[in-house]
mmCIF file of C-alpha atoms in Angstrom:
data_model
loop_
_atom_site.group_PDB
_atom_site.id
_atom_site.type_symbol
_atom_site.label_atom_id
_atom_site.label_comp_id
_atom_site.label_asym_id
_atom_site.label_seq_id
_atom_site.Cartn_x
_atom_site.Cartn_y
_atom_site.Cartn_z
ATOM 1 C CA MET A 5 -171.116 178.983 121.154
ATOM 2 C CA SER A 6 -167.382 178.311 121.450
ATOM 3 C CA ALA A 7 -165.717 175.759 123.687
ATOM 4 C CA ARG A 8 -164.328 178.630 125.737
ATOM 5 C CA ASP A 9 -167.785 179.932 126.524
ATOM 6 C CA ALA A 10 -169.423 176.858 127.997
ATOM 7 C CA VAL A 11 -169.126 173.214 128.890
ATOM 8 C CA ALA A 12 -171.510 170.479 127.851
ATOM 9 C CA VAL A 13 -173.849 168.632 130.203
ATOM 10 C CA THR A 14 -173.886 165.074 128.874
ATOM 11 C CA GLY A 15 -175.361 163.162 131.806
ATOM 12 C CA ILE A 16 -177.740 163.625 134.738
ATOM 13 C CA GLY A 17 -178.295 161.552 137.875
ATOM 14 C CA LEU A 18 -180.775 162.315 140.633
ATOM 15 C CA VAL A 19 -181.865 160.884 143.953
ATOM 16 C CA THR A 20 -184.506 163.106 145.567
ATOM 17 C CA PRO A 21 -187.606 162.878 147.751
ATOM 18 C CA ALA A 22 -189.622 163.189 144.529
ATOM 19 C CA GLY A 23 -188.139 159.955 143.207
ATOM 20 C CA VAL A 24 -185.024 157.888 142.597
ATOM 21 C CA GLY A 25 -183.633 158.671 139.166
ATOM 22 C CA ALA A 26 -183.996 161.694 136.910
ATOM 23 C CA PRO A 27 -187.276 160.616 135.241
ATOM 24 C CA ALA A 28 -188.987 159.950 138.577
ATOM 25 C CA THR A 29 -187.756 163.236 140.012
ATOM 26 C CA TRP A 30 -188.993 165.182 137.006
ATOM 27 C CA ALA A 31 -192.411 163.543 137.242
ATOM 28 C CA GLY A 32 -192.660 164.558 140.888
ATOM 29 C CA LEU A 33 -191.613 168.129 140.212
ATOM 30 C CA ILE A 34 -194.072 168.533 137.368
ATOM 31 C CA GLU A 35 -196.872 167.231 139.566
ATOM 32 C CA GLY A 36 -196.116 170.097 141.947
ATOM 33 C CA ARG A 37 -197.195 168.313 145.111
ATOM 34 C CA SER A 38 -195.136 168.377 148.302
ATOM 35 C CA VAL A 39 -193.789 165.063 149.598
ATOM 36 C CA ALA A 40 -193.213 166.317 153.164
ATOM 37 C CA ALA A 41 -194.527 163.918 155.810
ATOM 38 C CA PRO A 42 -193.978 162.894 159.449
ATOM 39 C CA ASP A 43 -190.499 161.437 159.897
ATOM 40 C CA PRO A 44 -190.172 158.579 162.437
ATOM 41 C CA GLU A 45 -186.454 159.331 162.825
ATOM 42 C CA LEU A 46 -187.308 162.794 164.142
ATOM 43 C CA ALA A 47 -190.088 161.694 166.512
ATOM 44 C CA GLY A 48 -190.243 163.717 169.725
ATOM 45 C CA LEU A 49 -188.359 166.727 168.350
ATOM 46 C CA PRO A 50 -189.919 170.203 168.032
ATOM 47 C CA VAL A 51 -190.098 169.634 164.254
ATOM 48 C CA ALA A 52 -190.718 165.987 163.426
ATOM 49 C CA PHE A 53 -191.381 165.982 159.685
ATOM 50 C CA SER A 54 -189.207 166.125 156.587
ATOM 51 C CA CYS A 55 -188.928 165.350 152.904
ATOM 52 C CA ARG A 56 -187.393 161.870 152.749
ATOM 53 C CA VAL A 57 -186.021 159.825 149.875
ATOM 54 C CA GLY A 58 -188.632 157.180 150.521
ATOM 55 C CA ASP A 59 -188.095 154.554 147.836
ATOM 56 C CA PHE A 60 -184.313 154.256 147.918
ATOM 57 C CA ASP A 61 -183.326 150.571 148.215
ATOM 58 C CA GLY A 62 -179.634 150.841 148.998
ATOM 59 C CA VAL A 63 -179.040 147.110 149.068
ATOM 60 C CA ALA A 64 -180.631 146.611 145.651
ATOM 61 C CA LEU A 65 -178.885 149.621 144.120
ATOM 62 C CA LEU A 66 -175.466 149.377 145.739
ATOM 63 C CA GLY A 67 -175.142 145.900 147.201
ATOM 64 C CA HIS A 68 -175.177 144.944 150.864
ATOM 65 C CA ARG A 69 -171.515 145.625 151.667
ATOM 66 C CA LEU A 70 -171.306 149.058 150.050
ATOM 67 C CA ASN A 71 -174.676 150.139 151.404
ATOM 68 C CA ARG A 72 -173.622 149.128 154.932
ATOM 69 C CA ARG A 73 -170.363 151.053 154.673
ATOM 70 C CA LEU A 74 -171.876 154.358 153.551
ATOM 71 C CA ASP A 75 -173.776 157.091 155.318
ATOM 72 C CA PRO A 76 -176.943 158.201 153.491
ATOM 73 C CA PHE A 77 -175.375 161.209 151.753
ATOM 74 C CA SER A 78 -172.711 158.983 150.177
ATOM 75 C CA ARG A 79 -175.264 156.348 149.166
ATOM 76 C CA PHE A 80 -177.215 159.005 147.334
ATOM 77 C CA ALA A 81 -174.044 160.388 145.735
ATOM 78 C CA VAL A 82 -172.871 157.025 144.397
ATOM 79 C CA ALA A 83 -176.302 156.147 143.014
ATOM 80 C CA ALA A 84 -176.706 159.539 141.320
ATOM 81 C CA ALA A 85 -173.158 159.434 139.936
ATOM 82 C CA ARG A 86 -173.766 155.990 138.445
ATOM 83 C CA GLU A 87 -176.936 157.206 136.748
ATOM 84 C CA ALA A 88 -175.264 160.347 135.414
ATOM 85 C CA VAL A 89 -172.272 158.476 133.999
ATOM 86 C CA ALA A 90 -174.504 155.857 132.369
ATOM 87 C CA ASP A 91 -176.654 158.644 130.920
ATOM 88 C CA ALA A 92 -173.508 160.160 129.412
ATOM 89 C CA THR A 93 -172.522 156.751 127.937
ATOM 90 C CA LEU A 94 -169.228 156.943 129.792
ATOM 91 C CA GLY A 95 -167.507 154.865 132.460
ATOM 92 C CA PRO A 96 -164.533 152.532 132.914
ATOM 93 C CA GLY A 97 -163.146 151.548 129.529
ATOM 94 C CA ARG A 98 -164.782 154.561 127.871
ATOM 95 C CA TRP A 99 -162.617 157.281 129.361
ATOM 96 C CA ALA A 100 -159.033 157.955 130.446
ATOM 97 C CA ALA A 101 -159.517 157.442 134.192
ATOM 98 C CA GLU A 102 -156.695 159.755 135.209
ATOM 99 C CA ARG A 103 -158.433 162.592 133.330
ATOM 100 C CA VAL A 104 -161.779 162.142 135.106
ATOM 101 C CA ALA A 105 -162.456 164.367 138.114
ATOM 102 C CA VAL A 106 -165.123 164.119 140.814
ATOM 103 C CA VAL A 107 -166.226 167.348 142.533
ATOM 104 C CA LEU A 108 -169.203 167.211 144.875
ATOM 105 C CA GLY A 109 -170.703 169.796 147.173
ATOM 106 C CA VAL A 110 -171.568 168.744 150.736
ATOM 107 C CA GLY A 111 -172.748 171.071 153.477
ATOM 108 C CA ALA A 112 -172.317 168.916 156.572
ATOM 109 C CA SER A 113 -172.719 165.236 155.537
ATOM 110 C CA SER A 114 -175.499 163.153 157.085
ATOM 111 C CA MET A 115 -174.444 163.399 160.742
ATOM 112 C CA SER A 116 -176.298 160.143 161.417
ATOM 113 C CA GLY A 117 -173.092 158.127 161.562
ATOM 114 C CA THR A 118 -171.544 160.639 163.947
ATOM 115 C CA GLU A 119 -174.619 160.504 166.180
ATOM 116 C CA ALA A 120 -174.427 156.716 166.379
ATOM 117 C CA ALA A 121 -170.732 156.831 167.336
ATOM 118 C CA VAL A 122 -171.286 159.538 169.966
ATOM 119 C CA GLU A 123 -174.135 157.521 171.462
ATOM 120 C CA MET A 124 -171.784 154.557 171.933
ATOM 121 C CA VAL A 125 -169.047 156.700 173.497
ATOM 122 C CA LEU A 126 -171.431 158.476 175.887
ATOM 123 C CA GLY A 127 -172.897 155.106 176.827
ATOM 124 C CA ASP A 128 -169.445 153.848 177.887
ATOM 125 C CA ARG A 129 -169.318 151.484 174.937
ATOM 126 C CA PRO A 130 -166.416 152.840 172.867
ATOM 127 C CA ASP A 131 -165.578 149.308 171.772
ATOM 128 C CA ARG A 132 -168.905 149.219 169.923
ATOM 129 C CA VAL A 133 -168.102 152.229 167.733
ATOM 130 C CA SER A 134 -168.186 151.109 164.110
ATOM 131 C CA PRO A 135 -164.809 150.995 162.357
ATOM 132 C CA PHE A 136 -166.571 152.850 159.551
ATOM 133 C CA ALA A 137 -167.732 155.640 161.877
ATOM 134 C CA LEU A 138 -164.964 158.096 160.997
ATOM 135 C CA PRO A 139 -164.509 157.552 157.245
ATOM 136 C CA ARG A 140 -168.215 157.303 156.493
ATOM 137 C CA THR A 141 -168.974 160.684 158.068
ATOM 138 C CA LEU A 142 -166.221 162.828 156.542
ATOM 139 C CA PRO A 143 -167.769 165.333 154.095
ATOM 140 C CA ASN A 144 -165.282 164.390 151.370
ATOM 141 C CA MET A 145 -166.415 160.775 151.347
ATOM 142 C CA ALA A 146 -169.296 161.347 148.942
ATOM 143 C CA ALA A 147 -166.794 162.376 146.254
ATOM 144 C CA ALA A 148 -164.270 159.779 147.363
ATOM 145 C CA GLU A 149 -166.788 156.944 147.286
ATOM 146 C CA ALA A 150 -168.119 158.035 143.901
ATOM 147 C CA ALA A 151 -164.576 158.143 142.495
ATOM 148 C CA LEU A 152 -163.819 154.721 143.973
ATOM 149 C CA ASP A 153 -167.016 153.277 142.538
ATOM 150 C CA LEU A 154 -166.411 154.752 139.071
ATOM 151 C CA GLY A 155 -162.653 154.238 138.982
ATOM 152 C CA ALA A 156 -162.131 157.978 138.415
ATOM 153 C CA GLN A 157 -158.487 158.828 139.109
ATOM 154 C CA GLY A 158 -158.337 162.554 138.399
ATOM 155 C CA PRO A 159 -158.809 165.391 140.912
ATOM 156 C CA CYS A 160 -161.320 164.447 143.591
ATOM 157 C CA PHE A 161 -162.530 166.772 146.333
ATOM 158 C CA THR A 162 -165.463 168.354 148.107
ATOM 159 C CA VAL A 163 -166.736 171.915 147.991
ATOM 160 C CA SER A 164 -168.409 173.014 151.222
ATOM 161 C CA SER A 165 -170.267 176.322 151.277
ATOM 162 C CA ALA A 166 -173.448 175.415 153.161
ATOM 163 C CA CYS A 167 -176.543 175.445 150.943
ATOM 164 C CA ALA A 168 -174.602 176.825 147.970
ATOM 165 C CA SER A 169 -172.226 173.845 147.923
ATOM 166 C CA GLY A 170 -173.736 171.948 144.995
ATOM 167 C CA ALA A 171 -173.872 175.026 142.771
ATOM 168 C CA HIS A 172 -170.333 176.036 143.675
ATOM 169 C CA ALA A 173 -169.131 172.507 142.870
ATOM 170 C CA LEU A 174 -170.589 172.777 139.367
ATOM 171 C CA GLY A 175 -168.968 176.168 138.858
ATOM 172 C CA VAL A 176 -165.599 174.886 140.017
ATOM 173 C CA ALA A 177 -165.972 171.854 137.755
ATOM 174 C CA ARG A 178 -166.612 174.099 134.760
ATOM 175 C CA ASP A 179 -163.499 176.126 135.525
ATOM 176 C CA MET A 180 -161.432 172.937 135.808
ATOM 177 C CA LEU A 181 -162.528 171.783 132.375
ATOM 178 C CA LEU A 182 -161.836 175.133 130.748
ATOM 179 C CA SER A 183 -158.402 175.251 132.381
ATOM 180 C CA GLY A 184 -157.512 171.830 130.955
ATOM 181 C CA ALA A 185 -157.084 170.215 134.373
ATOM 182 C CA CYS A 186 -159.263 167.273 133.337
ATOM 183 C CA ASP A 187 -161.449 166.055 130.480
ATOM 184 C CA VAL A 188 -164.573 164.891 132.324
ATOM 185 C CA VAL A 189 -166.000 166.022 135.655
ATOM 186 C CA VAL A 190 -168.627 164.154 137.621
ATOM 187 C CA ALA A 191 -169.978 167.112 139.576
ATOM 188 C CA GLY A 192 -172.863 168.049 141.832
ATOM 189 C CA GLY A 193 -173.869 167.705 145.455
ATOM 190 C CA ALA A 194 -175.124 165.272 148.090
ATOM 191 C CA GLU A 195 -176.639 165.726 151.529
ATOM 192 C CA SER A 196 -178.996 164.241 154.082
ATOM 193 C CA GLY A 197 -180.045 166.829 156.617
ATOM 194 C CA ARG A 198 -182.492 164.590 158.425
ATOM 195 C CA SER A 199 -180.389 163.724 161.456
ATOM 196 C CA ARG A 200 -181.825 164.541 164.861
ATOM 197 C CA THR A 201 -178.946 166.917 165.517
ATOM 198 C CA SER A 202 -179.591 168.846 162.303
ATOM 199 C CA ALA A 203 -183.315 168.967 162.918
ATOM 200 C CA ALA A 204 -182.924 170.173 166.501
ATOM 201 C CA SER A 205 -180.313 172.761 165.519
ATOM 202 C CA PHE A 206 -182.267 174.261 162.644
ATOM 203 C CA ALA A 207 -185.409 174.333 164.772
ATOM 204 C CA ARG A 208 -183.515 176.118 167.539
ATOM 205 C CA ILE A 209 -182.638 179.018 165.254
ATOM 206 C CA GLY A 210 -186.158 179.228 163.872
ATOM 207 C CA ALA A 211 -185.279 178.174 160.329
ATOM 208 C CA LEU A 212 -187.772 175.301 160.019
ATOM 209 C CA SER A 213 -191.476 175.402 159.352
ATOM 210 C CA THR A 214 -193.494 174.340 162.385
ATOM 211 C CA ARG A 215 -196.599 173.383 160.411
ATOM 212 C CA GLY A 216 -196.514 169.881 161.879
ATOM 213 C CA ASP A 217 -200.266 169.340 161.611
ATOM 214 C CA GLU A 218 -200.072 169.817 157.827
ATOM 215 C CA PRO A 219 -196.505 168.956 156.805
ATOM 216 C CA HIS A 220 -197.465 168.634 153.130
ATOM 217 C CA LEU A 221 -198.328 172.354 153.215
ATOM 218 C CA ALA A 222 -195.255 173.462 155.178
ATOM 219 C CA SER A 223 -192.796 174.266 152.382
ATOM 220 C CA ARG A 224 -194.332 177.186 150.496
ATOM 221 C CA PRO A 225 -191.783 179.364 148.661
ATOM 222 C CA PHE A 226 -192.828 182.997 148.187
ATOM 223 C CA ASP A 227 -196.180 182.409 149.914
ATOM 224 C CA LEU A 228 -197.496 184.982 152.377
ATOM 225 C CA ASP A 229 -197.935 182.314 155.063
ATOM 226 C CA ARG A 230 -194.526 180.648 154.781
ATOM 227 C CA ASP A 231 -192.772 180.101 158.111
ATOM 228 C CA GLY A 232 -189.568 178.205 157.322
ATOM 229 C CA PHE A 233 -188.081 175.417 155.251
ATOM 230 C CA VAL A 234 -188.515 171.646 155.437
ATOM 231 C CA LEU A 235 -185.503 169.386 155.835
ATOM 232 C CA GLY A 236 -184.718 167.366 152.730
ATOM 233 C CA GLU A 237 -182.035 165.090 151.338
ATOM 234 C CA GLY A 238 -180.731 163.644 148.116
ATOM 235 C CA ALA A 239 -178.091 164.058 145.439
ATOM 236 C CA GLY A 240 -177.799 165.669 142.052
ATOM 237 C CA VAL A 241 -174.913 164.845 139.702
ATOM 238 C CA LEU A 242 -174.072 166.160 136.249
ATOM 239 C CA VAL A 243 -171.433 164.878 133.866
ATOM 240 C CA LEU A 244 -169.609 167.835 132.342
ATOM 241 C CA GLU A 245 -167.249 167.842 129.355
ATOM 242 C CA ARG A 246 -165.712 170.424 127.080
ATOM 243 C CA VAL A 247 -168.029 171.066 124.162
ATOM 244 C CA ALA A 248 -165.485 169.991 121.550
ATOM 245 C CA ASP A 249 -164.775 166.725 123.366
ATOM 246 C CA ALA A 250 -168.451 165.882 123.719
ATOM 247 C CA ARG A 251 -169.080 166.555 120.043
ATOM 248 C CA ALA A 252 -166.017 164.578 118.989
ATOM 249 C CA ARG A 253 -167.295 161.422 120.655
ATOM 250 C CA GLY A 254 -170.828 161.942 119.385
ATOM 251 C CA ALA A 255 -172.301 162.471 122.841
ATOM 252 C CA ARG A 256 -175.811 163.767 123.368
ATOM 253 C CA VAL A 257 -175.485 167.278 124.769
ATOM 254 C CA ARG A 258 -178.396 167.926 127.107
ATOM 255 C CA ALA A 259 -177.528 171.579 127.786
ATOM 256 C CA TYR A 260 -174.568 173.899 128.244
ATOM 257 C CA LEU A 261 -173.268 175.289 131.527
ATOM 258 C CA ALA A 262 -172.455 178.712 130.176
ATOM 259 C CA GLY A 263 -171.826 180.937 133.196
ATOM 260 C CA TYR A 264 -170.895 180.881 136.863
ATOM 261 C CA GLY A 265 -170.771 183.617 139.453
ATOM 262 C CA ALA A 266 -169.987 183.601 143.167
ATOM 263 C CA SER A 267 -169.779 186.135 145.974
ATOM 264 C CA ALA A 268 -169.811 186.573 149.739
ATOM 265 C CA ASP A 269 -172.137 188.879 151.648
ATOM 266 C CA ALA A 270 -169.639 189.493 154.469
ATOM 267 C CA HIS A 271 -172.688 190.503 156.457
ATOM 268 C CA HIS A 272 -173.947 187.836 158.942
ATOM 269 C CA ILE A 273 -173.420 184.187 159.832
ATOM 270 C CA THR A 274 -176.956 183.118 158.904
ATOM 271 C CA ALA A 275 -178.961 186.075 157.543
ATOM 272 C CA PRO A 276 -178.534 187.323 153.973
ATOM 273 C CA HIS A 277 -177.672 190.913 153.258
ATOM 274 C CA PRO A 278 -181.019 192.729 153.622
ATOM 275 C CA GLU A 279 -180.680 194.310 150.198
ATOM 276 C CA GLY A 280 -179.426 191.128 148.523
ATOM 277 C CA ARG A 281 -176.207 192.796 147.409
ATOM 278 C CA GLY A 282 -174.176 189.586 147.394
ATOM 279 C CA ALA A 283 -176.867 187.752 145.460
ATOM 280 C CA VAL A 284 -176.967 190.531 142.876
ATOM 281 C CA ARG A 285 -173.178 190.383 142.455
ATOM 282 C CA ALA A 286 -173.215 186.619 141.943
ATOM 283 C CA ILE A 287 -176.062 186.770 139.404
ATOM 284 C CA ARG A 288 -174.465 189.578 137.430
ATOM 285 C CA ALA A 289 -171.126 187.766 137.462
ATOM 286 C CA ALA A 290 -172.758 184.624 136.063
ATOM 287 C CA LEU A 291 -174.473 186.611 133.311
ATOM 288 C CA ALA A 292 -171.237 188.381 132.414
ATOM 289 C CA ASP A 293 -169.368 185.065 132.409
ATOM 290 C CA ALA A 294 -171.928 183.686 129.951
ATOM 291 C CA GLY A 295 -171.768 186.830 127.822
ATOM 292 C CA LEU A 296 -175.480 187.452 128.336
ATOM 293 C CA ALA A 297 -177.727 190.343 129.313
ATOM 294 C CA PRO A 298 -180.683 190.021 131.709
ATOM 295 C CA ALA A 299 -183.061 190.152 128.735
ATOM 296 C CA ASP A 300 -181.519 186.928 127.405
ATOM 297 C CA ILE A 301 -182.707 184.866 130.388
ATOM 298 C CA GLY A 302 -185.847 182.858 129.731
ATOM 299 C CA HIS A 303 -186.507 181.673 133.287
ATOM 300 C CA VAL A 304 -185.084 181.551 136.802
ATOM 301 C CA ASN A 305 -184.893 178.564 139.132
ATOM 302 C CA ALA A 306 -184.834 180.291 142.509
ATOM 303 C CA HIS A 307 -183.203 179.128 145.729
ATOM 304 C CA ALA A 308 -186.493 180.078 147.460
ATOM 305 C CA THR A 309 -186.204 178.285 150.795
ATOM 306 C CA SER A 310 -189.674 179.262 152.107
ATOM 307 C CA THR A 311 -188.176 181.285 154.951
ATOM 308 C CA PRO A 312 -189.680 184.731 155.628
ATOM 309 C CA MET A 313 -186.533 186.824 155.133
ATOM 310 C CA ASN A 314 -184.670 184.885 152.480
ATOM 311 C CA ASP A 315 -187.479 184.748 149.944
ATOM 312 C CA VAL A 316 -188.024 188.517 150.175
ATOM 313 C CA VAL A 317 -184.305 189.230 149.804
ATOM 314 C CA GLU A 318 -183.937 186.895 146.839
ATOM 315 C CA ALA A 319 -186.956 188.441 145.127
ATOM 316 C CA ALA A 320 -185.454 191.897 145.658
ATOM 317 C CA ALA A 321 -182.164 190.736 144.145
ATOM 318 C CA LEU A 322 -183.964 189.358 141.085
ATOM 319 C CA GLY A 323 -185.851 192.626 140.771
ATOM 320 C CA GLU A 324 -182.590 194.560 140.930
ATOM 321 C CA VAL A 325 -181.078 192.478 138.130
ATOM 322 C CA PHE A 326 -184.070 192.027 135.832
ATOM 323 C CA GLY A 327 -186.231 195.050 136.562
ATOM 324 C CA ALA A 328 -189.419 195.061 134.516
ATOM 325 C CA LEU A 329 -188.164 192.170 132.354
ATOM 326 C CA ALA A 330 -189.482 189.693 134.975
ATOM 327 C CA PRO A 331 -188.670 186.235 133.559
ATOM 328 C CA PRO A 332 -190.782 183.360 134.887
ATOM 329 C CA VAL A 333 -189.541 182.044 138.240
ATOM 330 C CA THR A 334 -189.910 178.520 139.568
ATOM 331 C CA ALA A 335 -188.613 176.799 142.701
ATOM 332 C CA PHE A 336 -188.431 173.146 143.656
ATOM 333 C CA LYS A 337 -188.279 173.268 147.452
ATOM 334 C CA GLY A 338 -192.050 173.392 147.779
ATOM 335 C CA VAL A 339 -192.063 169.805 146.478
ATOM 336 C CA ILE A 340 -188.826 168.267 147.774
ATOM 337 C CA GLY A 341 -187.823 170.454 150.719
ATOM 338 C CA HIS A 342 -184.335 171.793 151.232
ATOM 339 C CA ALA A 343 -181.520 169.349 150.509
ATOM 340 C CA MET A 344 -178.970 171.949 151.619
ATOM 341 C CA GLY A 345 -175.550 171.070 150.156
ATOM 342 C CA ALA A 346 -177.248 169.069 147.396
ATOM 343 C CA ALA A 347 -179.948 171.640 146.621
ATOM 344 C CA GLY A 348 -178.040 173.659 144.032
ATOM 345 C CA ALA A 349 -177.020 170.557 142.092
ATOM 346 C CA ILE A 350 -180.504 169.034 142.170
ATOM 347 C CA GLU A 351 -181.951 172.315 140.967
ATOM 348 C CA ALA A 352 -179.315 172.618 138.240
ATOM 349 C CA ALA A 353 -180.310 169.184 136.949
ATOM 350 C CA GLY A 354 -183.919 170.312 137.001
ATOM 351 C CA VAL A 355 -183.018 173.404 134.970
ATOM 352 C CA VAL A 356 -181.419 171.189 132.327
ATOM 353 C CA MET A 357 -184.567 169.061 132.122
ATOM 354 C CA SER A 358 -186.718 172.199 131.926
ATOM 355 C CA LEU A 359 -184.598 173.520 129.044
ATOM 356 C CA GLU A 360 -184.932 170.231 127.180
ATOM 357 C CA ARG A 361 -188.713 170.297 127.472
ATOM 358 C CA GLY A 362 -189.433 174.018 127.423
ATOM 359 C CA LEU A 363 -191.527 173.414 130.517
ATOM 360 C CA LEU A 364 -191.323 174.750 134.075
ATOM 361 C CA PRO A 365 -192.641 172.886 137.129
ATOM 362 C CA PRO A 366 -195.001 174.949 139.294
ATOM 363 C CA VAL A 367 -194.109 176.164 142.783
ATOM 364 C CA ALA A 368 -195.923 173.974 145.292
ATOM 365 C CA ASN A 369 -198.181 175.414 147.999
ATOM 366 C CA LEU A 370 -198.140 178.962 146.671
ATOM 367 C CA ASP A 371 -201.682 180.060 147.494
ATOM 368 C CA LYS A 372 -201.119 183.800 147.996
ATOM 369 C CA LEU A 373 -198.009 185.583 146.826
ATOM 370 C CA ASP A 374 -196.409 187.703 149.526
ATOM 371 C CA PRO A 375 -197.092 191.371 148.596
ATOM 372 C CA ALA A 376 -193.449 192.118 149.423
ATOM 373 C CA ILE A 377 -192.380 189.767 146.626
ATOM 374 C CA ASP A 378 -192.637 191.021 143.063
ATOM 375 C CA VAL A 379 -191.691 188.084 140.849
ATOM 376 C CA ASN A 380 -193.365 186.283 137.960
ATOM 377 C CA VAL A 381 -193.870 182.954 139.738
ATOM 378 C CA VAL A 382 -195.020 179.770 138.027
ATOM 379 C CA VAL A 383 -198.068 178.557 139.979
ATOM 380 C CA ASP A 384 -200.867 175.982 139.772
ATOM 381 C CA ARG A 385 -199.655 174.149 136.677
ATOM 382 C CA PRO A 386 -196.517 173.707 134.532
ATOM 383 C CA ARG A 387 -195.750 176.571 132.198
ATOM 384 C CA HIS A 388 -194.341 176.377 128.684
ATOM 385 C CA VAL A 389 -191.499 178.837 128.076
ATOM 386 C CA ARG A 390 -189.349 179.938 125.180
ATOM 387 C CA ARG A 391 -186.038 178.197 124.486
ATOM 388 C CA ALA A 392 -183.600 180.567 126.145
ATOM 389 C CA PRO A 393 -180.820 180.469 128.748
ATOM 390 C CA ALA A 394 -181.864 179.971 132.365
ATOM 391 C CA LEU A 395 -180.496 181.155 135.687
ATOM 392 C CA SER A 396 -180.242 179.013 138.837
ATOM 393 C CA THR A 397 -179.454 180.611 142.200
ATOM 394 C CA SER A 398 -178.133 179.141 145.451
ATOM 395 C CA PHE A 399 -177.376 180.826 148.771
ATOM 396 C CA GLY A 400 -176.016 179.530 152.079
ATOM 397 C CA PHE A 401 -175.215 180.385 155.667
ATOM 398 C CA GLY A 402 -172.160 182.564 156.004
ATOM 399 C CA GLY A 403 -173.313 184.732 153.112
ATOM 400 C CA GLN A 404 -172.360 182.228 150.409
ATOM 401 C CA ASN A 405 -173.841 183.059 146.999
ATOM 402 C CA ALA A 406 -173.671 181.127 143.730
ATOM 403 C CA ALA A 407 -175.378 181.571 140.373
ATOM 404 C CA LEU A 408 -175.284 179.328 137.312
ATOM 405 C CA VAL A 409 -176.429 180.015 133.767
ATOM 406 C CA PHE A 410 -177.473 177.111 131.547
ATOM 407 C CA SER A 411 -178.220 177.384 127.830
ATOM 408 C CA PRO A 412 -180.338 174.967 125.790
ATOM 409 C CA ALA A 413 -178.529 172.557 123.496
#
């Protein structure tokens, strides 16, 4: 594999409802048990449960001052970026700071800081609005705060394409490295969709599961009885370098990001194209970019939101691309819910860990496969797979489609 074909993944950082840190997240995914539970912050709303990052001690991890300044999505981003950079054995003094970029995907930030400020204004208390209210809620602040924390002085910006944001950010980061714009990219996504505004809005359009009496069974990708997704949160960050640079410094290469494809449905503001045409284009573009054929793919990590329409459309798109080849398909949202702008990055990190171990986590809560879905889904227990490239898909409102291909190191 030449340096023009791929970039090296040399570090991973994760903050998810399954656990804080990559090892804890992997353990939760392999267990295959949903962490969805009643959410006190959503009490009284039509849907009052979520997948929370429950054991995140921001003060211990970030310090009191930084934790107080940041909204949740930025807290998660900084913590995940720190872990990823440490995993890559990089950081201040070990890199040329002006050649280090930070590119993170964010769908809509946390919204919690905005809600608090609006509450003060509507309550005739504008003087009580926090001076951090504006900067902490800007979507670009996850990347900005991570760059500030790491001392990264290269390009720094946010990619926002709804639930495809994290995957798009990784694709953009790969292109930046191959163009020579930088030498290292700290890339991924961060989001916390658990604000009351987000929860009420998604419920209003019928996107959320209403299985409030059994929230741990609510997120069920590809299952016949699925009725919507579960709000999640977290961050996934990868450290990417050109292959030659990583090898020159003796870095451990965890996997290669070998291909990236993107497309737009140009069909509807929230619904995917009914035939999955945009998804098919993105997947085929990623395969072509990696120089691979469908038969080369060893497994798929599906976007699989657990919504009635989207899972059927994604399955149809995979069928169009792979036909009878049917690689094993897994999906993480049954365990950790939908982290929206962070989902694609979290799932990409999971793909890397799957490639390292040759092991796929099972899809949680899949009791009866929808007859309209013809995919080779990993169920009940982890499945060992051959060492081969893997595909990860991400799709978002507005018809945003992204596909990534990772190859084992």
